[in-house]
XYZ file of C-alpha atoms in Angstrom:
270
model
C 17.340 1.845 -5.643
C 15.131 3.629 -3.138
C 11.392 3.006 -3.257
C 10.798 6.605 -2.139
C 11.371 10.037 -3.622
C 11.336 13.410 -1.909
C 9.675 16.527 -3.315
C 12.804 17.759 -5.085
C 13.368 14.383 -6.709
C 9.735 14.213 -7.791
C 9.979 17.598 -9.478
C 13.015 16.409 -11.423
C 11.277 13.177 -12.396
C 8.151 14.957 -13.615
C 10.311 17.341 -15.653
C 11.729 14.197 -17.284
C 8.259 12.814 -18.047
C 7.418 10.679 -15.000
C 3.744 9.887 -14.397
C 2.165 10.862 -11.084
C -0.735 9.015 -9.452
C -2.913 10.562 -6.749
C -4.265 7.718 -4.586
C -6.509 9.554 -2.114
C -8.261 7.033 0.135
C -9.164 6.657 3.797
C -11.272 4.139 5.661
C -13.745 6.858 6.575
C -13.743 8.316 3.061
C -12.782 5.697 0.471
C -13.508 7.940 -2.525
C -10.977 10.762 -2.538
C -11.926 12.316 -5.868
C -13.376 15.485 -4.326
C -10.132 16.205 -2.474
C -8.172 15.438 -5.639
C -10.268 17.839 -7.716
C -9.819 20.554 -5.084
C -6.047 20.382 -5.424
C -3.365 17.948 -6.533
C 0.198 17.774 -7.828
C 0.233 19.146 -11.400
C -0.360 16.377 -13.932
C -1.389 13.811 -11.336
C -4.121 11.352 -12.338
C -6.654 10.222 -9.758
C -6.620 6.520 -8.849
C -9.644 4.945 -7.170
C -8.376 2.334 -4.733
C -11.767 0.677 -4.281
C -12.511 0.105 -7.972
C -9.079 0.076 -9.641
C -6.663 -1.320 -7.033
C -9.272 -3.752 -5.742
C -12.431 -5.527 -6.901
C -15.737 -6.617 -5.396
C -15.574 -10.005 -3.728
C -17.103 -12.414 -1.263
C -16.544 -11.841 2.482
C -14.143 -14.792 2.601
C -11.932 -13.034 0.027
C -11.470 -10.037 2.321
C -12.552 -6.421 1.987
C -10.084 -5.526 -0.788
C -9.439 -8.568 -2.998
C -6.725 -8.211 -5.608
C -7.976 -7.268 -9.064
C -6.977 -9.394 -12.013
C -3.892 -8.486 -13.990
C -6.075 -7.412 -16.914
C -8.276 -5.237 -14.676
C -5.236 -3.437 -13.282
C -3.632 -3.140 -16.697
C -6.776 -1.564 -18.137
C -6.813 0.905 -15.244
C -3.119 1.697 -15.664
C -3.689 2.452 -19.338
C -6.508 4.813 -18.373
C -4.007 6.553 -16.115
C -1.871 7.101 -19.199
C 0.898 4.697 -18.270
C 3.133 3.513 -21.082
C 5.747 0.785 -21.075
C 8.984 2.128 -19.624
C 7.373 4.999 -17.709
C 8.636 5.990 -14.285
C 5.649 6.302 -11.953
C 5.320 8.073 -8.595
C 2.303 7.532 -6.334
C 1.248 9.680 -3.406
C -1.683 10.144 -1.037
C -2.813 12.142 1.978
C -3.114 9.170 4.370
C 0.386 8.402 5.577
C 1.499 6.563 2.465
C -0.878 3.625 2.917
C -2.966 3.743 -0.297
C 0.022 4.907 -2.371
C 1.903 1.837 -1.140
C -0.935 -0.373 -2.395
C -0.418 1.094 -5.883
C 3.355 0.694 -5.514
C 3.079 -2.941 -4.462
C 0.782 -3.965 -7.292
C 2.472 -2.017 -10.088
C 5.927 -3.098 -8.937
C 4.905 -6.748 -9.148
C 3.605 -6.048 -12.643
C 7.031 -4.799 -13.734
C 6.560 -1.016 -13.472
C 9.320 1.296 -12.224
C 7.275 2.863 -9.429
C 8.138 4.937 -6.338
C 6.185 6.633 -3.534
C 6.448 10.286 -2.521
C 7.878 10.332 1.005
C 5.507 12.353 3.167
C 2.872 12.482 0.424
C 0.595 15.436 -0.209
C 1.534 16.985 3.150
C 5.213 17.088 2.159
C 4.361 18.585 -1.228
C 2.327 21.363 0.378
C 4.969 22.018 3.054
C 7.568 22.495 0.313
C 5.353 25.021 -1.473
C 4.793 22.788 -4.484
C 2.489 24.000 -7.246
C -1.166 22.956 -6.993
C -3.439 22.070 -9.894
C -7.226 21.871 -9.647
C -9.717 19.903 -11.669
C -9.404 16.579 -13.415
C -6.528 15.269 -15.518
C -7.508 12.884 -18.322
C -4.409 11.605 -20.125
C -4.196 9.814 -23.453
C -4.655 6.072 -23.065
C -1.360 4.323 -22.416
C 0.017 1.016 -23.664
C 1.635 -0.446 -20.540
C 1.855 -4.240 -20.377
C 1.745 -5.680 -16.870
C 3.162 -8.994 -15.765
C 1.875 -11.217 -12.963
C 0.743 -9.119 -9.977
C 0.418 -11.999 -7.482
C 4.030 -13.108 -7.049
C 4.565 -11.415 -3.677
C 1.178 -12.392 -2.271
C 0.528 -15.041 0.371
C -2.551 -17.247 0.286
C -4.488 -17.797 3.485
C -2.869 -21.222 3.947
C 0.608 -19.813 3.356
C -0.056 -17.082 5.917
C -1.227 -19.686 8.433
C 1.948 -21.738 7.960
C 4.462 -18.891 7.931
C 4.941 -18.411 11.716
C 6.370 -21.948 11.943
C 9.263 -21.118 9.609
C 9.473 -17.320 9.446
C 7.883 -14.134 10.737
C 4.296 -13.086 10.125
C 3.803 -9.421 11.009
C 0.421 -8.087 12.071
C 0.808 -4.385 11.290
C -2.495 -3.172 12.741
C -2.837 -1.086 15.899
C -1.950 -3.012 19.090
C -5.519 -2.944 20.407
C -6.778 -4.654 17.254
C -3.956 -7.194 17.363
C -4.762 -8.023 20.998
C -8.462 -8.307 20.193
C -9.503 -5.510 22.531
C -11.489 -3.880 19.729
C -12.464 -4.730 16.163
C -14.200 -1.905 14.302
C -14.268 -3.469 10.829
C -14.333 -7.259 10.872
C -16.602 -9.877 12.503
C -14.049 -11.370 14.937
C -11.391 -9.679 17.074
C -7.879 -11.044 17.548
C -4.971 -12.106 15.352
C -3.564 -15.023 13.383
C -1.882 -17.485 15.769
C 1.888 -16.990 15.810
C 1.787 -13.493 14.289
C 3.772 -10.718 15.980
C 2.604 -7.129 16.186
C 4.556 -4.259 14.630
C 2.236 -1.381 13.688
C 3.116 0.260 10.407
C 2.610 3.646 12.070
C 5.840 2.996 14.006
C 7.830 3.425 10.798
C 7.206 7.109 10.189
C 8.045 10.398 11.858
C 5.408 12.899 12.947
C 5.577 14.610 9.545
C 4.762 11.335 7.776
C 8.242 10.759 6.325
C 10.094 7.502 6.840
C 12.379 7.034 9.833
C 16.080 6.376 9.230
C 16.980 2.970 7.819
C 19.116 2.181 10.886
C 16.147 2.922 13.134
C 13.854 0.785 10.982
C 16.229 -2.191 10.911
C 16.538 -1.990 14.696
C 12.753 -2.017 15.087
C 12.425 -4.981 12.735
C 15.188 -6.907 14.504
C 13.353 -6.479 17.829
C 10.537 -8.690 16.509
C 12.839 -11.176 14.776
C 12.898 -9.709 11.281
C 16.494 -10.059 10.144
C 18.327 -10.882 6.922
C 17.649 -14.367 5.629
C 14.320 -14.992 7.362
C 11.066 -15.263 5.419
C 8.750 -12.374 6.226
C 5.074 -11.791 5.546
C 2.760 -8.976 6.612
C -0.969 -8.568 7.003
C -3.341 -5.887 8.262
C -7.093 -5.399 8.107
C -7.641 -5.748 4.371
C -4.248 -5.612 2.623
C -3.772 -1.825 2.414
C -1.665 -1.020 5.467
C 0.441 -4.151 4.964
C 1.588 -2.783 1.596
C 3.145 0.161 3.443
C 5.058 -2.250 5.692
C 6.201 -4.211 2.623
C 7.504 -0.964 1.114
C 9.367 -0.119 4.323
C 10.867 -3.613 4.516
C 11.959 -3.375 0.896
C 13.528 0.016 1.593
C 15.450 -1.591 4.460
C 16.677 -4.363 2.145
C 14.406 -7.090 3.530
C 12.172 -8.958 1.031
C 8.597 -9.430 2.190
C 5.288 -10.800 1.017
C 1.749 -9.711 1.857
C -1.221 -11.773 2.902
C -3.505 -9.585 0.807
C -6.744 -11.014 2.233
C -5.456 -10.116 5.693
C -7.630 -10.197 8.806
C -10.797 -9.442 6.847
C -10.384 -12.715 4.943
C -9.173 -14.718 7.942
C -12.030 -13.608 10.197
C -14.622 -14.362 7.520
C -13.330 -17.857 6.775
C -14.986 -20.550 8.944
C -12.662 -22.761 10.928
C -9.659 -20.450 11.135
C -8.245 -20.268 14.665
C -8.012 -16.908 16.430
C -5.456 -15.797 18.996
């Protein structure tokens, strides 16, 4: 089953009762509620990535530590999610924050997809726009463990010896030329760079699966090899995990990512 839906498929799913989550978030504007209120897909509920898909934490936990299962479940019930619901997430930031919602809800047992191309694709297709807030009735969804596909910092450190650890940040951050967010520049020793931005076309939709598999194979990601991904704080890596899953390649995420690694004393830097 595809992890993505296009606009036509989303319209059919919403007609059948699917729930839609609007996950507006950007590094330069982490609270996307104003944009959501100004216009969103009809029926979509706003999801706050900072407070609902993450939690406050110490620096050595990274900038976006995973919430507890109960915290996420409480949030999902506020979004109106019920057991058995089909859920579609979207955003206006290249699919990155929506993929964070996908990754966490999927681990918890929810049937969840991401809108390919996001808000831009919806607007380009002339989709209806709703303004204002949507406050659904509280749902009853029960989530399972949300940590099963997550790597600890020690597991991430060990992975390059037996598999592939992907650093999906921009090349200049991987090389250590610049570091705008975290205290140390560079990358985890043994990690290989494959920016998640390489996976999408100019319009924000996913490249062909054949193209994606070719790009993954170029850095050693092939069937049967263990794969993990990390980024700055665990957001962008979720997009890469979604793309890998779409290509039929299981992957885990080091959710603490570089923000945790660079704030943990004694960790080597390449």
